[in-house]
mmCIF file of C-alpha atoms in Angstrom:
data_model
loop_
_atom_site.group_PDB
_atom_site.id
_atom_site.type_symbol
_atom_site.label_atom_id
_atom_site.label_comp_id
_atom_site.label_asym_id
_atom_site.label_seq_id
_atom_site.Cartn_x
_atom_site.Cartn_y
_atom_site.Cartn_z
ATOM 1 C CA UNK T 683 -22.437 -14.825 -3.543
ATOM 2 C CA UNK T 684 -20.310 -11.792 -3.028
ATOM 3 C CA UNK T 685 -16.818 -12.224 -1.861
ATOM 4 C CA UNK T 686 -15.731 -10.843 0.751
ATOM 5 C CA UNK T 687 -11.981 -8.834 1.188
ATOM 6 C CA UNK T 688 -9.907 -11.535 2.418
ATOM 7 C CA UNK T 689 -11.250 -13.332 -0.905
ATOM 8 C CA UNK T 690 -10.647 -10.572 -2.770
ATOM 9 C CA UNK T 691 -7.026 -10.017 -1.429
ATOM 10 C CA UNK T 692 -5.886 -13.593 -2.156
ATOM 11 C CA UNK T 693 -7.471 -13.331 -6.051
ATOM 12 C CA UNK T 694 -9.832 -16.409 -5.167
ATOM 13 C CA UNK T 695 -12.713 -14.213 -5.833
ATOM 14 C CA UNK T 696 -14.661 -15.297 -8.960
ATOM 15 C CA UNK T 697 -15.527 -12.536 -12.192
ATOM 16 C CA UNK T 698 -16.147 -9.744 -11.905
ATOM 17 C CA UNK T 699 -15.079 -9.464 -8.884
ATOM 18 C CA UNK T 700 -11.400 -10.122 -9.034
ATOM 19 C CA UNK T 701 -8.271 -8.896 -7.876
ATOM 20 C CA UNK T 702 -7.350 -7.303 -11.485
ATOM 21 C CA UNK T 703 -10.740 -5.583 -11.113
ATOM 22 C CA UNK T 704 -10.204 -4.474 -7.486
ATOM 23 C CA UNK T 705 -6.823 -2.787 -8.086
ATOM 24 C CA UNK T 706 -8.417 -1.006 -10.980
ATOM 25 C CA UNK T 707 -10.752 0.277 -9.012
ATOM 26 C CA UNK T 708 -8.357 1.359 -6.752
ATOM 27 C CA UNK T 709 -6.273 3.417 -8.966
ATOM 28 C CA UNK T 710 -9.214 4.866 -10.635
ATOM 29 C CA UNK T 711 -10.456 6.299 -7.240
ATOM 30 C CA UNK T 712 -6.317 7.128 -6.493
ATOM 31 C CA UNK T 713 -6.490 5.121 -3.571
ATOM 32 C CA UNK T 714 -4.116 2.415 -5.015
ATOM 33 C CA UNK T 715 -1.607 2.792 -1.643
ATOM 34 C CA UNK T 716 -3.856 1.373 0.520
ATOM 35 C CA UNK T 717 -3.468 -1.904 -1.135
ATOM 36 C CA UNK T 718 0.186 -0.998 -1.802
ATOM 37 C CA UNK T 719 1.244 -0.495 1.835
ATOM 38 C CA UNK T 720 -0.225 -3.970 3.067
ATOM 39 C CA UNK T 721 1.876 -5.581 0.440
ATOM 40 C CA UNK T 722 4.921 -3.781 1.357
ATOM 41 C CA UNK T 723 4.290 -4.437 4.869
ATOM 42 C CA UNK T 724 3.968 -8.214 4.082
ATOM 43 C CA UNK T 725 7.225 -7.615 1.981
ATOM 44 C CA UNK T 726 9.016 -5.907 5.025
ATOM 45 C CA UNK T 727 8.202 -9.326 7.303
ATOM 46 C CA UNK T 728 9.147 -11.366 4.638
ATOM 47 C CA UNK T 729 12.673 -9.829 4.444
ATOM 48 C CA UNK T 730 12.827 -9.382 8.324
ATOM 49 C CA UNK T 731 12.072 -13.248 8.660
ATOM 50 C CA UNK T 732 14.766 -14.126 6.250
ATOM 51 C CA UNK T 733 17.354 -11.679 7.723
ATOM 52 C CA UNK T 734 16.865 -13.810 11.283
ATOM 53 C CA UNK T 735 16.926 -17.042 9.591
ATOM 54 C CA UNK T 736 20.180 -16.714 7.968
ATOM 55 C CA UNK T 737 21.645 -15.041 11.487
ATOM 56 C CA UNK T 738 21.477 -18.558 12.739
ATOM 57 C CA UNK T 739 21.956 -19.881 16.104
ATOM 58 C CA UNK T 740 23.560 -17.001 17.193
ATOM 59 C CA UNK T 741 20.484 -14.487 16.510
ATOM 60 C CA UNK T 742 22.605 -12.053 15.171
ATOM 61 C CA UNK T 743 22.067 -11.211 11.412
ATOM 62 C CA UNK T 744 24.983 -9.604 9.325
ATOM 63 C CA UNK T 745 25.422 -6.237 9.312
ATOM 64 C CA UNK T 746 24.921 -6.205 5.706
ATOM 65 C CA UNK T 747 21.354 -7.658 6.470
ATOM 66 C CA UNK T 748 20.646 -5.507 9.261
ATOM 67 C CA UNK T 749 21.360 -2.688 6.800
ATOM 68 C CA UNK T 750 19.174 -3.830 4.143
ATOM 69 C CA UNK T 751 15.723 -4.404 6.252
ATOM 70 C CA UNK T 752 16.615 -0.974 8.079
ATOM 71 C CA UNK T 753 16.302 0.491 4.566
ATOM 72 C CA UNK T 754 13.367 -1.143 4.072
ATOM 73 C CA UNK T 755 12.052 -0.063 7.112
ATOM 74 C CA UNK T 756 12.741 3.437 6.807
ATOM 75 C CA UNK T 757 11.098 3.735 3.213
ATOM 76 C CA UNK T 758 8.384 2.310 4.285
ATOM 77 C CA UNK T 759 7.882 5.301 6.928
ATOM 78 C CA UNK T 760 8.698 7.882 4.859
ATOM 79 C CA UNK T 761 6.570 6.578 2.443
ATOM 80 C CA UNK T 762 3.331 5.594 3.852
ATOM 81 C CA UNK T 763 3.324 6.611 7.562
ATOM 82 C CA UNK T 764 5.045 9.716 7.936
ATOM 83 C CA UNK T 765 2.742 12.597 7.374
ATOM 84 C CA UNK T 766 2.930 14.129 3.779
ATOM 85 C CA UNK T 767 4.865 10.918 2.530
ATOM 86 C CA UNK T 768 4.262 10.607 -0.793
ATOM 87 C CA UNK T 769 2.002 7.538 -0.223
ATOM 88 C CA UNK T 770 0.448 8.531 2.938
ATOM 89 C CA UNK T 771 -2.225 6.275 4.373
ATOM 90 C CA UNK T 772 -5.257 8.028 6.172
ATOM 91 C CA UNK T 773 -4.467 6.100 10.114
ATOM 92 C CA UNK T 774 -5.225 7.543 13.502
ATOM 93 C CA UNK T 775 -2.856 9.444 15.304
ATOM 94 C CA UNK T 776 -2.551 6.789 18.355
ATOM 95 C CA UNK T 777 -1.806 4.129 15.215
ATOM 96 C CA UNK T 778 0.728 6.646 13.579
ATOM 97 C CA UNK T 779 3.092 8.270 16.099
ATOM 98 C CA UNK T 780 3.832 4.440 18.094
ATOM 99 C CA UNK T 781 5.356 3.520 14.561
ATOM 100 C CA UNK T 782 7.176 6.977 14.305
ATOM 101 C CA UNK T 783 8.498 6.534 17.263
ATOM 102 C CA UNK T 784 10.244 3.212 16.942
ATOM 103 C CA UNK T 785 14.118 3.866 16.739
ATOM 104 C CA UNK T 786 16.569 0.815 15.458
ATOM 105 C CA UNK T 787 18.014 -0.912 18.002
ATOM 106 C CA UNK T 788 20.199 -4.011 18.084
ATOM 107 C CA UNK T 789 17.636 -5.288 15.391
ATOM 108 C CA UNK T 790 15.563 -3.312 12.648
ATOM 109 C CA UNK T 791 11.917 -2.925 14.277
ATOM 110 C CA UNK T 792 9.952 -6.118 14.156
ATOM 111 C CA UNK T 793 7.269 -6.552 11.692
ATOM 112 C CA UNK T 794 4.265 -6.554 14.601
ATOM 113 C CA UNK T 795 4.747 -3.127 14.607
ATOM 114 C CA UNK T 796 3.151 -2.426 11.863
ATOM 115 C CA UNK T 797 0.127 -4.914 12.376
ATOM 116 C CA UNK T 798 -2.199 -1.818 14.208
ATOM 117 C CA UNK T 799 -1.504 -0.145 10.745
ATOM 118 C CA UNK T 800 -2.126 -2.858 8.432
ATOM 119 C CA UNK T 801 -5.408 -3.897 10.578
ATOM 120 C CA UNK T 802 -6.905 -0.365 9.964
ATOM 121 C CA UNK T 803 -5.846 -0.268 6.352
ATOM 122 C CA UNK T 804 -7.564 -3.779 6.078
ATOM 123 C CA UNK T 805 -10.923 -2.358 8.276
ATOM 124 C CA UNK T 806 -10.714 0.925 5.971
ATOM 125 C CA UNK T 807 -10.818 -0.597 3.058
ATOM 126 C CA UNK T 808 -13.427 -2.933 3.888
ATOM 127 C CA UNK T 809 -16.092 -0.173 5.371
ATOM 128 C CA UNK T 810 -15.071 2.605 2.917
ATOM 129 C CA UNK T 811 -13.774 0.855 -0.528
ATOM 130 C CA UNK T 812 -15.415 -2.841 -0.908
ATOM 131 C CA UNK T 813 -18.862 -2.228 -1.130
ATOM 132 C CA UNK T 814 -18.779 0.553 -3.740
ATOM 133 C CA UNK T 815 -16.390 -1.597 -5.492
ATOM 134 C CA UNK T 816 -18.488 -4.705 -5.668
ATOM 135 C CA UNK T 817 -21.634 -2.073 -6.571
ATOM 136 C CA UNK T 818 -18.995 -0.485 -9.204
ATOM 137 C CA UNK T 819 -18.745 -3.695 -11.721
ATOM 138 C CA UNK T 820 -21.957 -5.980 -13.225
ATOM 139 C CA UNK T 821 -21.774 -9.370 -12.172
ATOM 140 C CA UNK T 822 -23.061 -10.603 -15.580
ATOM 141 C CA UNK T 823 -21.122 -8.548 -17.849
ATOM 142 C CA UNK T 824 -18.010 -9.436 -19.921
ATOM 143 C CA UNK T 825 -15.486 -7.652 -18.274
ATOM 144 C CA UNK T 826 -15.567 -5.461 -14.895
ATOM 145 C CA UNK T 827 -16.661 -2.364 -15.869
ATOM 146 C CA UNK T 828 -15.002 -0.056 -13.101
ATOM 147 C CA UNK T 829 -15.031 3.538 -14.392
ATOM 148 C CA UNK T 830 -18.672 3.987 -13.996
ATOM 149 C CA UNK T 831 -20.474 5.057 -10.853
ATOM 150 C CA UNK T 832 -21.170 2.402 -8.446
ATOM 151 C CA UNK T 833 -24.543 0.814 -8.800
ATOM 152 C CA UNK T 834 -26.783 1.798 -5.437
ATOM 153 C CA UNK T 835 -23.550 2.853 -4.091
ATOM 154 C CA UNK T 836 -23.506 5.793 -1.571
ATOM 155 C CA UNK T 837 -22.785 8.877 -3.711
ATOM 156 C CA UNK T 838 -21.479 10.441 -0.533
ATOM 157 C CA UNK T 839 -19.265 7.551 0.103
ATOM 158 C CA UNK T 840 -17.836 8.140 -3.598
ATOM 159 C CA UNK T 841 -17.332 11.584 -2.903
ATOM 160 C CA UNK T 842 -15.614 11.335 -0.141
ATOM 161 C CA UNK T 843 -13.159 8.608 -2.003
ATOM 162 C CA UNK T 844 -12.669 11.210 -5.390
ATOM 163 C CA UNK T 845 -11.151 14.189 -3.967
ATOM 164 C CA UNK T 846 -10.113 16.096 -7.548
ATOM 165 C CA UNK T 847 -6.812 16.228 -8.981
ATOM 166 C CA UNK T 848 -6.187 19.943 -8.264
ATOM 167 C CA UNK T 849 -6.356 19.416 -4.724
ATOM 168 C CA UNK T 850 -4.366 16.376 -5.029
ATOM 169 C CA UNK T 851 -1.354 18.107 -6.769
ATOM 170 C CA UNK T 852 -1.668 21.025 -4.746
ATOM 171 C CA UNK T 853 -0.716 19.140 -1.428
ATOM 172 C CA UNK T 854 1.356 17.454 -3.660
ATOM 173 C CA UNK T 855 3.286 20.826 -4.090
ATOM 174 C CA UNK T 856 3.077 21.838 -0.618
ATOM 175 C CA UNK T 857 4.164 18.949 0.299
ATOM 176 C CA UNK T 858 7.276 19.340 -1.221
ATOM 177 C CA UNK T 859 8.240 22.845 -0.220
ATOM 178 C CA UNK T 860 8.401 21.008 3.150
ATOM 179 C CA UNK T 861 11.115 18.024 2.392
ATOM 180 C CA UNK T 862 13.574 20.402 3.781
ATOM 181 C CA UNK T 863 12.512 20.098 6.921
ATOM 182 C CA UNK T 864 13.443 17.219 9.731
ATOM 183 C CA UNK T 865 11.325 14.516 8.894
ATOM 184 C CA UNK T 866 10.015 14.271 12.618
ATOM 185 C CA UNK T 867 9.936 18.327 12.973
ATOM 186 C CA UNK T 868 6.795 17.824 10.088
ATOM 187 C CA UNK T 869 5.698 14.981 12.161
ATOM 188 C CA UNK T 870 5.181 17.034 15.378
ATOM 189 C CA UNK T 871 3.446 19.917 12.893
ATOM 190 C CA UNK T 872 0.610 17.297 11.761
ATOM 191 C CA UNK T 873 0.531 15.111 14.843
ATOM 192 C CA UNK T 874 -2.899 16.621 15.683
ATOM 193 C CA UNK T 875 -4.821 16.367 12.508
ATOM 194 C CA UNK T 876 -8.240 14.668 12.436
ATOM 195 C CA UNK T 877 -8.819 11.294 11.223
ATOM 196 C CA UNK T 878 -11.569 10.438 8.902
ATOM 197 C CA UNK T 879 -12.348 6.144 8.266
ATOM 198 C CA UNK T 880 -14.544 7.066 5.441
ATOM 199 C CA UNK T 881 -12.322 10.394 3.670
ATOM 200 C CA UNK T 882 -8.582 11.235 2.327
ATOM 201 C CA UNK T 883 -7.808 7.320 1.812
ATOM 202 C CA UNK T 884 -5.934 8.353 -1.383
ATOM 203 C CA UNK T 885 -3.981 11.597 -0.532
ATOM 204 C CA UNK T 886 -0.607 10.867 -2.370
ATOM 205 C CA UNK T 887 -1.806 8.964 -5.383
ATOM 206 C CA UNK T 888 -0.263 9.848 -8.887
ATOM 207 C CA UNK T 889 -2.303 10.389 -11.796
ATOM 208 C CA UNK T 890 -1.279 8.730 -14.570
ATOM 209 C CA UNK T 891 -2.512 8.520 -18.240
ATOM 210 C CA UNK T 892 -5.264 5.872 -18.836
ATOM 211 C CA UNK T 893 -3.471 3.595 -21.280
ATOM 212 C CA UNK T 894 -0.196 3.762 -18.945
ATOM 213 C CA UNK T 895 -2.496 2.574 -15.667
ATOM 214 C CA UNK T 896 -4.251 -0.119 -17.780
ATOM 215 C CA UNK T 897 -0.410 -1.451 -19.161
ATOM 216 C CA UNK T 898 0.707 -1.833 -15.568
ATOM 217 C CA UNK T 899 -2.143 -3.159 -13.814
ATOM 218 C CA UNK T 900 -2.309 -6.020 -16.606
ATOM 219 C CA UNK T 901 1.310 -6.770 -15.965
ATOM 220 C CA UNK T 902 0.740 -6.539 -12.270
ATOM 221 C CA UNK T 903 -2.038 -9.317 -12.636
ATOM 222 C CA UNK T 904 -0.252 -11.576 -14.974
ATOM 223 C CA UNK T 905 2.792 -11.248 -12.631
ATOM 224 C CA UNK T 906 0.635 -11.431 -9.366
ATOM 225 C CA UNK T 907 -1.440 -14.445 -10.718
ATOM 226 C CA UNK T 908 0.882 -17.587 -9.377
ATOM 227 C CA UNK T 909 1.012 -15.893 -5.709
ATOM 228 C CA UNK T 910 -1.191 -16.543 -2.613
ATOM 229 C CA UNK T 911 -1.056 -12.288 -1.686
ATOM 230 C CA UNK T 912 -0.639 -9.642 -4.168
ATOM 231 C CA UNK T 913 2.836 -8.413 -4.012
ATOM 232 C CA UNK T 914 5.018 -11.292 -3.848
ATOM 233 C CA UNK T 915 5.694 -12.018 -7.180
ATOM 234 C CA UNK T 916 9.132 -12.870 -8.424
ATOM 235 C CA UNK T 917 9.860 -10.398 -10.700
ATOM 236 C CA UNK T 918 13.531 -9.962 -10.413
ATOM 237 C CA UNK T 919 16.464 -12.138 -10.168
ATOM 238 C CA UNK T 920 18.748 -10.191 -7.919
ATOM 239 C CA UNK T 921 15.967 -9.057 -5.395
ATOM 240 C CA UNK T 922 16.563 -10.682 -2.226
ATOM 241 C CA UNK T 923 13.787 -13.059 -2.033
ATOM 242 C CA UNK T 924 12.877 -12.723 -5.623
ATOM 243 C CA UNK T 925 9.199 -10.738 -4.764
ATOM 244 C CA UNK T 926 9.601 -7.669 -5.123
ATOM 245 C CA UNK T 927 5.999 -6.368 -5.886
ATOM 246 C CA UNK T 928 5.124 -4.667 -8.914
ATOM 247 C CA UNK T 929 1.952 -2.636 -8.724
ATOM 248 C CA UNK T 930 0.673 -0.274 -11.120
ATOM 249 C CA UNK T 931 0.338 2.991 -11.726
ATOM 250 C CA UNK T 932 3.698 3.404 -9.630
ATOM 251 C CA UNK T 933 6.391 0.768 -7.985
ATOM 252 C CA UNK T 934 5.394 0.928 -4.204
ATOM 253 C CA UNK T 935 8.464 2.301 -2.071
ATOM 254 C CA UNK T 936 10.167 -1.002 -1.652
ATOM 255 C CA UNK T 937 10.479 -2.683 -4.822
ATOM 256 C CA UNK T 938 13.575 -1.286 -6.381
ATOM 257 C CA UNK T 939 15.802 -2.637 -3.409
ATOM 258 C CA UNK T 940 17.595 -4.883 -4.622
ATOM 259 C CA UNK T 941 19.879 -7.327 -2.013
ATOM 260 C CA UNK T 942 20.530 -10.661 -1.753
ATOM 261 C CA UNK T 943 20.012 -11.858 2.178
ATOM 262 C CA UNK T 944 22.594 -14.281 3.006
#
């Protein structure tokens, strides 16, 4: 039987069809932050859950807390939401601009906010990314085998996901001429565009050499192997609930904050 996402996900999956396999696939299509931005948005409730515990009775977390999941929530923005972050996610407008609206108040925004997001991501890759992948890798060979083209896979579907690295590092570049200008100003600019489920799910991936990507990705695994959800390993001593994610080809936004809550 093929597994399905949620198996997938919580590396319960049997061979080939495993999590290792799936996040290779992932960065070999560079659509890796689609995966990365669920696991940073588990990361951000994780934090935000701790922060209120240790407020206590009261309800009202340290400032030093408050400070820390603020960060956390404004990386995670920049990163993956705002438009031309450098880990964009492809989301609808009326999914987007709710989340870019959300100003700080007494409290960092609560984690729900994010959960229109994270259920797109989640419906994305499941239309656009599972099937090719499970297509992508022979369920009787030795190892997955995900750099070849997806058995009876859609070739338009595949397409659509490999958008080529010259077009990739030339938004890349005009991307960055931009970073001078008010984050929300190049908001408002974008707010518009058109939203494709199936196209553009990997806009801000970085290439990276082929023995680099496989290093990470089997340290990712080995790390990721003892946890329920990809991206809550414990990885570093000083982090403040010890799981900050590592994910290859590139550490996702949030996992070089380091701060212990409470």
């Amino acid at each position: 039987r093929r597994p399905n996402l949620r198996e997938i996900l919580a590396n319960t999956s049997e061979a080939p069809w495993t999590l290792a396999a799936f996040m290779a696939y992932l960065s070999s299509n560079h659509c890796l932050e689609t995966l990365e931005f669920t696991m940073d948005a588990d990361r951000y409730k994780q934090h935000y859950m701790k922060m209120m515990a240790n407020a206590g009775p009261t309800g009202v977390p340290s400032p030093k807390d408050r400070d820390f999941v603020q960060e956390l929530w404004e990386r995670l923005v920049e990163a993956y939401i705002r438009p031309s972050g450098s880990r964009e996610v492809n989301i609808p407008s009326n999914v987007r601009d709710p989340i870019l609206r959300k100003r700080p108040d007494e409290l960092p925004p609560a984690p729900e906010t994010l959960d229109p997001a994270v259920d797109k991501i989640h419906e994305l890759m499941d239309e656009s990314l599972l099937v090719p992948f499970l297509n992508s890798v022979y369920p009787h060979s030795g190892s997955p085998t995900t750099g070849s083209r997806p058995f009876n896979a859609s070739q338009e579907s595949i397409t659509r996901l490999s958008q080529s690295h010259d077009d990739r590092q030339h938004r890349a570049r005009d991307a960055s001429t931009r970073n001078s200008s008010p984050p929300y100003a190049a908001a408002e600019q974008t707010g518009s565009r058109s939203y494709s489920p199936t196209s553009n799910l990997h806009r801000k991936s970085t290439p990276t050499s082929s023995s680099a990507r496989q290093r990470r990705l089997t340290e990712a695994i080995s790390e990721n192997s003892t946890s329920a959800y990809p991206g809550m390993t414990d990885d570093s001593g000083d982090s403040p609930m010890h799981d900050s994610p590592t994910t290859p080809p590139t550490s996702p936004p949030l996992s070089d904050l380091n701060h212990p809550l409470g």
